[in-house]
Short mmCIF file of C-alpha atoms and ligand atoms in Angstrom, two decimals:
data_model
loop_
_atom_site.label_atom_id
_atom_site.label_comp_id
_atom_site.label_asym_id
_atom_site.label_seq_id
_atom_site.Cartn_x
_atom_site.Cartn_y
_atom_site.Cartn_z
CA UNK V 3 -42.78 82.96 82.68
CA UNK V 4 -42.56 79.25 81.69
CA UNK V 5 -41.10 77.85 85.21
CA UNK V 6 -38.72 74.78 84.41
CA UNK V 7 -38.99 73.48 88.28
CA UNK V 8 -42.37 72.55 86.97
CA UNK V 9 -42.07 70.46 83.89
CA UNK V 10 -43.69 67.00 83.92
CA UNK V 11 -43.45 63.72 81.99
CA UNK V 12 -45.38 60.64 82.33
CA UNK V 13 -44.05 57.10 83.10
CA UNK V 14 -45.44 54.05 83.11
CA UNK V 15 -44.15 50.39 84.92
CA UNK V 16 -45.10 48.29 82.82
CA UNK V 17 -46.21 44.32 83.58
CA UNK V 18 -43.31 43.56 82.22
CA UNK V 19 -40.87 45.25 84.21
CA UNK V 20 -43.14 44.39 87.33
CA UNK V 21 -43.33 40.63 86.72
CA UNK V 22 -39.28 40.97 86.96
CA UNK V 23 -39.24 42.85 90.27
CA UNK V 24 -37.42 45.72 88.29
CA UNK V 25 -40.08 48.68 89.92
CA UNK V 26 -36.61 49.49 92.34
CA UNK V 27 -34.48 49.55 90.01
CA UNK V 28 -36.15 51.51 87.37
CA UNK V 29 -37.00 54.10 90.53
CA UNK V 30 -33.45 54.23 91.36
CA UNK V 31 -32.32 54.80 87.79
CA UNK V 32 -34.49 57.76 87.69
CA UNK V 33 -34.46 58.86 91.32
CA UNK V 34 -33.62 63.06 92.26
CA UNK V 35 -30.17 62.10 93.14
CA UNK V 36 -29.59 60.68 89.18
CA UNK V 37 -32.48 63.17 87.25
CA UNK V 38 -33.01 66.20 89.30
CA UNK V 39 -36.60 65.12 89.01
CA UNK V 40 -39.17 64.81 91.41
CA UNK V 41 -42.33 62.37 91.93
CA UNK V 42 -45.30 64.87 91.55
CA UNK V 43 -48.06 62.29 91.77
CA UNK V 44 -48.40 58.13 91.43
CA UNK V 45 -50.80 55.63 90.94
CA UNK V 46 -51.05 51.78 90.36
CA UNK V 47 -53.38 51.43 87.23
CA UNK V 48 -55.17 48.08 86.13
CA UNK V 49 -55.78 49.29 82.65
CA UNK V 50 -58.74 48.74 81.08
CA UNK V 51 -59.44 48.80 77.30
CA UNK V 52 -60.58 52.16 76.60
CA UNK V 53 -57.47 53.88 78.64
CA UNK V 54 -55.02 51.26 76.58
CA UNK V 55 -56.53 52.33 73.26
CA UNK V 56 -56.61 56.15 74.55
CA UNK V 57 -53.54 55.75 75.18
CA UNK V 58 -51.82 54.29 71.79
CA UNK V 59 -54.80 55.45 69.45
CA UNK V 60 -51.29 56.50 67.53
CA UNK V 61 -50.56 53.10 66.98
CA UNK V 62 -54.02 51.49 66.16
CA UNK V 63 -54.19 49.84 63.18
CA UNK V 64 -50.81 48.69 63.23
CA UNK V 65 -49.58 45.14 62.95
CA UNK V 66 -48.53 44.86 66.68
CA UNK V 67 -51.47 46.81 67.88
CA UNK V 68 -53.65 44.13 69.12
CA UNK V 69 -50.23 42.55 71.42
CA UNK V 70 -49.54 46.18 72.12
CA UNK V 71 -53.26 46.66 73.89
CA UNK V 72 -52.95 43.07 75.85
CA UNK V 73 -49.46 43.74 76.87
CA UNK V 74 -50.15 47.22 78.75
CA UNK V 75 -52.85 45.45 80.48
CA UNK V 76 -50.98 42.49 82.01
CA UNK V 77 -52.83 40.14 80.02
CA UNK V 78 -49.66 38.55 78.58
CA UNK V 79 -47.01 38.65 81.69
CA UNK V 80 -50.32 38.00 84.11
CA UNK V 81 -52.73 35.79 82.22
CA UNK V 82 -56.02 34.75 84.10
CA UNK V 83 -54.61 37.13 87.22
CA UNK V 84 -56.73 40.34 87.11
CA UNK V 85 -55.35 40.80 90.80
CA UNK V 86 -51.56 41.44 89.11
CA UNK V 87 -52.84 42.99 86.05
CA UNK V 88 -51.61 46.40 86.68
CA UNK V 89 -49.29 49.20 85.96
CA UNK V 90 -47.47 52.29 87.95
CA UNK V 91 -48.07 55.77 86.66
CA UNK V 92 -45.65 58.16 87.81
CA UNK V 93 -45.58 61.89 86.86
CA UNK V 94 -41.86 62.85 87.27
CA UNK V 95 -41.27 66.89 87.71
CA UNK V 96 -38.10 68.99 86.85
CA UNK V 97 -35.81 70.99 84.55
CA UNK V 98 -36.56 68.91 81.21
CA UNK V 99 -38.30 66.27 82.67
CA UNK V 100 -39.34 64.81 79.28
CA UNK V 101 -35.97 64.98 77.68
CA UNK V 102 -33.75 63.63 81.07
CA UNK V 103 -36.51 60.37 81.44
CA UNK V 104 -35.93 59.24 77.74
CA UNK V 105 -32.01 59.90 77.88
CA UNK V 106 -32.23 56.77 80.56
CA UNK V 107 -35.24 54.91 79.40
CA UNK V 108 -33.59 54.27 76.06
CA UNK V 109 -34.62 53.71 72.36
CA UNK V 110 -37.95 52.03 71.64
CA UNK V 111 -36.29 48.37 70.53
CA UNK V 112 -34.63 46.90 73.43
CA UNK V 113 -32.15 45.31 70.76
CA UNK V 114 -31.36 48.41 69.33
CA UNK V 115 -31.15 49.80 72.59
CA UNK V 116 -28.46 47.13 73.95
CA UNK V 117 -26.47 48.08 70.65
CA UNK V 118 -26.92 51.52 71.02
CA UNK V 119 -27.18 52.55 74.34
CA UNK V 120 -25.86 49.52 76.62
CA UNK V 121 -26.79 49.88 80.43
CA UNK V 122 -30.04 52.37 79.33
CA UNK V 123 -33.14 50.41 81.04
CA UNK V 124 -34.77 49.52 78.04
CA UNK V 125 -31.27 47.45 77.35
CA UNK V 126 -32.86 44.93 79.74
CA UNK V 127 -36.23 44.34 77.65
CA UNK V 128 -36.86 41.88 75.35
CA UNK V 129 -38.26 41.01 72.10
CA UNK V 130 -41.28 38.66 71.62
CA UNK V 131 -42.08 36.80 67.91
CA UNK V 132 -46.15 37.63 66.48
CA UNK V 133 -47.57 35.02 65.04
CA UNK V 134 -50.40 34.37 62.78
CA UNK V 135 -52.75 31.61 62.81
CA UNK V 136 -50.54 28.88 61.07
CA UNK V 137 -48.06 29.58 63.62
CA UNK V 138 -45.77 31.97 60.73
CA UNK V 139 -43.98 34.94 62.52
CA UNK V 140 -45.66 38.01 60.98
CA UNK V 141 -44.10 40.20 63.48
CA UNK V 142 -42.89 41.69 67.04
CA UNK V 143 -43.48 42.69 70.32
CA UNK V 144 -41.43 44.68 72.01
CA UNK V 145 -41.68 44.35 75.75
CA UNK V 146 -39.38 47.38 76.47
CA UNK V 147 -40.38 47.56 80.32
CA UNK V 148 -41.56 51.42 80.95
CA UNK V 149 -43.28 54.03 78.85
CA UNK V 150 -41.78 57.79 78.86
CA UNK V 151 -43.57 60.69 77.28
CA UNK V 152 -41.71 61.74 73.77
CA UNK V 153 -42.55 65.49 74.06
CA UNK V 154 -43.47 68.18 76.72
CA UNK V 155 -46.91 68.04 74.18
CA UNK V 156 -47.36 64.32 74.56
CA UNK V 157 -46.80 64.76 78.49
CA UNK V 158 -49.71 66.76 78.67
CA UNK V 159 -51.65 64.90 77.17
CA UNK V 160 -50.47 61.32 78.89
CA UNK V 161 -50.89 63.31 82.16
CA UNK V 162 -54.17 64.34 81.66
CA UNK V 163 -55.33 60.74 80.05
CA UNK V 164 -53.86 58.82 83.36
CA UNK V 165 -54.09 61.41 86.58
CA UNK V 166 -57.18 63.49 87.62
CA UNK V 167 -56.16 66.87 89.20
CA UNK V 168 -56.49 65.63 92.83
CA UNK V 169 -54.26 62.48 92.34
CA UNK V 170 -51.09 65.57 91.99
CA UNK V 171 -50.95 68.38 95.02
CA UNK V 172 -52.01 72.24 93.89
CA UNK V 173 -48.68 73.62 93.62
CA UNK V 174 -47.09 70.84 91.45
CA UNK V 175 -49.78 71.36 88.80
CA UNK V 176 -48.95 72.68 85.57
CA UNK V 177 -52.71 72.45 83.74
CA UNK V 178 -54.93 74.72 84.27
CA UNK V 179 -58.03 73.72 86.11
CA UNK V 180 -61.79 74.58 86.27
CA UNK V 181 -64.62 73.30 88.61
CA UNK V 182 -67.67 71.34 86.92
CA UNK V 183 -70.67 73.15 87.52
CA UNK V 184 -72.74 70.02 86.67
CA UNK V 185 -72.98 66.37 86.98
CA UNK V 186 -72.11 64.35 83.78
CA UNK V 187 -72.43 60.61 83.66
CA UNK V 188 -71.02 58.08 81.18
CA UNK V 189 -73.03 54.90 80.04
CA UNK V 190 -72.28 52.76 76.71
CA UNK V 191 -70.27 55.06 75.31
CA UNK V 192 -72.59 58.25 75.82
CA UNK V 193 -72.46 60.91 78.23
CA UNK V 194 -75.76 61.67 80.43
CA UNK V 195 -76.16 64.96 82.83
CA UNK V 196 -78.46 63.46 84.70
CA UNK V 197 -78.43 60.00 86.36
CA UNK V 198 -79.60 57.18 84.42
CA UNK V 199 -79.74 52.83 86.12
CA UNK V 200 -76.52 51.68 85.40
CA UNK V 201 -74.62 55.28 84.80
CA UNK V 202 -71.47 56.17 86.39
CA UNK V 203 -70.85 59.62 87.43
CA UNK V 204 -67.62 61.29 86.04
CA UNK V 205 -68.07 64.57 87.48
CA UNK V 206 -70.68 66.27 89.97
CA UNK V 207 -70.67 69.98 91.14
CA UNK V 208 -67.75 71.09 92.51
CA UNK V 209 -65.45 68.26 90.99
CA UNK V 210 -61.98 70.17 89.96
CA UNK V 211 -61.14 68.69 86.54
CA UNK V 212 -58.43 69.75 83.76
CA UNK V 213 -60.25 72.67 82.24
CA UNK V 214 -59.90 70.79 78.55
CA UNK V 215 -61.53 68.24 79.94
CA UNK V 216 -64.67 69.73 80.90
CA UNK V 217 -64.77 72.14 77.87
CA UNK V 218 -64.81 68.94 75.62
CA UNK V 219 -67.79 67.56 78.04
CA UNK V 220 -69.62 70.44 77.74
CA UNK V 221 -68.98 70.96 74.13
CA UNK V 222 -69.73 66.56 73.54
CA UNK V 223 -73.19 66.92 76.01
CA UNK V 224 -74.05 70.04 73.90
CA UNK V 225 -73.56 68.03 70.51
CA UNK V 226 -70.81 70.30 68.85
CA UNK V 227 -67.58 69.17 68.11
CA UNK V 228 -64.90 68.77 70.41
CA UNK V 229 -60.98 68.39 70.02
CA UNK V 230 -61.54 65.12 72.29
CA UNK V 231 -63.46 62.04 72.05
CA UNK V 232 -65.60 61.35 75.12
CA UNK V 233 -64.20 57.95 75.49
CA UNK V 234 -60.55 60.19 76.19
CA UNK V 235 -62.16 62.07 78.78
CA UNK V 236 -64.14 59.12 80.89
CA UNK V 237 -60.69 56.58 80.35
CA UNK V 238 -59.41 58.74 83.32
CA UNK V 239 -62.33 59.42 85.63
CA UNK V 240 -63.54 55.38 85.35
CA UNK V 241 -59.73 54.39 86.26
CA UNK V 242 -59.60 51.54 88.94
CA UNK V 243 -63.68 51.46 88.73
CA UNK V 244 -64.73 47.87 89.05
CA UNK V 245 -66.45 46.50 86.19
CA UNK V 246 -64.64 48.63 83.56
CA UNK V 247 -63.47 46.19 81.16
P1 GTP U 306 -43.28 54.47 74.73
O1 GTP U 306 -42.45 55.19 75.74
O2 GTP U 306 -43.78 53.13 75.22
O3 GTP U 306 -44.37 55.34 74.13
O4 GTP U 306 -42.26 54.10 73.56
P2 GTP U 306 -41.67 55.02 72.45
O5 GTP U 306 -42.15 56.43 72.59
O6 GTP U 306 -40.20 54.79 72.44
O7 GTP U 306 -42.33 54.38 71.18
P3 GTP U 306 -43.77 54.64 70.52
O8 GTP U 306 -44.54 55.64 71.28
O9 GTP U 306 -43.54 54.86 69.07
O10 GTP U 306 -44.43 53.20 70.69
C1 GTP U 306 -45.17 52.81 71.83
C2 GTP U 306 -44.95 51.32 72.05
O11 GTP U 306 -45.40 50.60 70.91
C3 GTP U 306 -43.47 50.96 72.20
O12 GTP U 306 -43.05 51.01 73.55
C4 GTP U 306 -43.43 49.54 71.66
O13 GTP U 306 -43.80 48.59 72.67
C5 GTP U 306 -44.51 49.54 70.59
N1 GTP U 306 -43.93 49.81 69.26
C6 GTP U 306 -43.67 51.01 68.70
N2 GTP U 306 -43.17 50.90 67.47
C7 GTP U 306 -43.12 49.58 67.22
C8 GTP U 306 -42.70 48.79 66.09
O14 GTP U 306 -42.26 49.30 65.06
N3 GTP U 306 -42.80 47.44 66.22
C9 GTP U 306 -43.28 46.85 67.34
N4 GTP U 306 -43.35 45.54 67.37
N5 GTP U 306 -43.69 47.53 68.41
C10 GTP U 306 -43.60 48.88 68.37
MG1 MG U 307 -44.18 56.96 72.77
#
């Protein structure tokens, strides 16, 4: 029986929303005495490139794309600052989680969302003009301070991409789990099960991972297809590791 206590959705603080001291109030806006909802686990993130593109591969290839990637990683609120580069990932847990977070966060456009929804918190974003070489506006960013997951689908996989099982306590989880048997290492963009110079080690023996995550390892280290990329799996287990562009 599907137990509602235990739904999840991701959010993310973005640099935006940080640079503005707004982490308090978007916590308050969503707090258990406004949502019902409960923090299940949190992190602060400096986001390198492979878990920004993991985490809008929806979007790449789009106009605002390339702004999209730069502004999730602080490079345009906190330029030449890697120490403030960063973001908060929250999971939030409770009866429809998903749906109760984007009721408050808002529509996408923080224009549309002042029209539409005045007082949501994406009513405080802003909008930012693209432009191309010869200085012509070819476009928008839209700096729309947090990210919410869309659908309980999404949340699972936003969960998964950002938090390891150990970063959210055993009886909040809603994944199932499975222990690697094995050690698997990731170095330019290949996996390794056995230590290589310059290798980092995503999982060793023992390591309690998301069971899709290990069934795509083993399934990528064994050369068949997987329904993952391996760069979706190591995002996540090379967060916060220095070096990691
Ligand atoms: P998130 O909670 O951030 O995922 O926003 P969303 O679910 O409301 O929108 P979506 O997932 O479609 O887009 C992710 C992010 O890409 C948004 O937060 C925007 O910053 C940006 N984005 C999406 N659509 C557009 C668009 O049409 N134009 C521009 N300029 N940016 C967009
Ligand atoms: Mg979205």
């Amino acid at each position: 029986m599907h137990n509602k206590e235990l739904d999840q959705t991701l959010v993310l603080i973005k640099p935006d929303a940080l640079k503005n001291s707004l982490t308090g109030y978007v916590l308050s806006q969503l707090s258990e005495f406004h949502t019902g909802l409960r923090f299940a686990g949190t992190k602060v993130v400096n986001v390198s490139r492979m878990l920004a593109e993991e985490h809008y591969a929806e979007h790449r290839g789009k106009v605002f794309y390339p702004s999209l990637i730069e502004y999730i990683r602080g490079y345009l609120h906190y330029p030449g600052k890697p120490e403030k580069q960063r973001v908060i990932a929250i999971v939030y847990q409770g009866p429809n989680a998903v749906d109760k977070v984007r009721e408050i966060v808002g529509p996408t456009n923080p224009h549309l969302a002042r029209e539409q929804k005045p007082g949501c918190i994406r009513s405080l974003g802003t909008l930012v003009p693209l432009t191309d070489d010869k200085g012509e506006v070819v476009g928008e960013r839209m700096d729309n301070l947090i990210h919410a997951s869309a659908t309980p689908a999404e949340a699972e996989r936003e969960i998964k991409l950002w938090f390891r099982p150990a970063d959210i306590p055993p009886y909040m989880r809603i994944y199932t789990t499975r222990q690697s048997g094995g050690f698997f290492y990731y170095k330019d963009d290949k996996l390794l099960t056995a230590h290589e110079p310059g290798s980092v080690c995503l999982l060793a023996p023992g390591d309690v991972t998301w069971e899709s995550d290990l069934n795509a390892l083993e399934l990528i280290s064994r050369k068949q297809p997987a329904p993952c990329t391996l760069r979706t799996v190591a995002a996540k287990y090379l967060v916060n590791e220095k070096g990691e562009d």
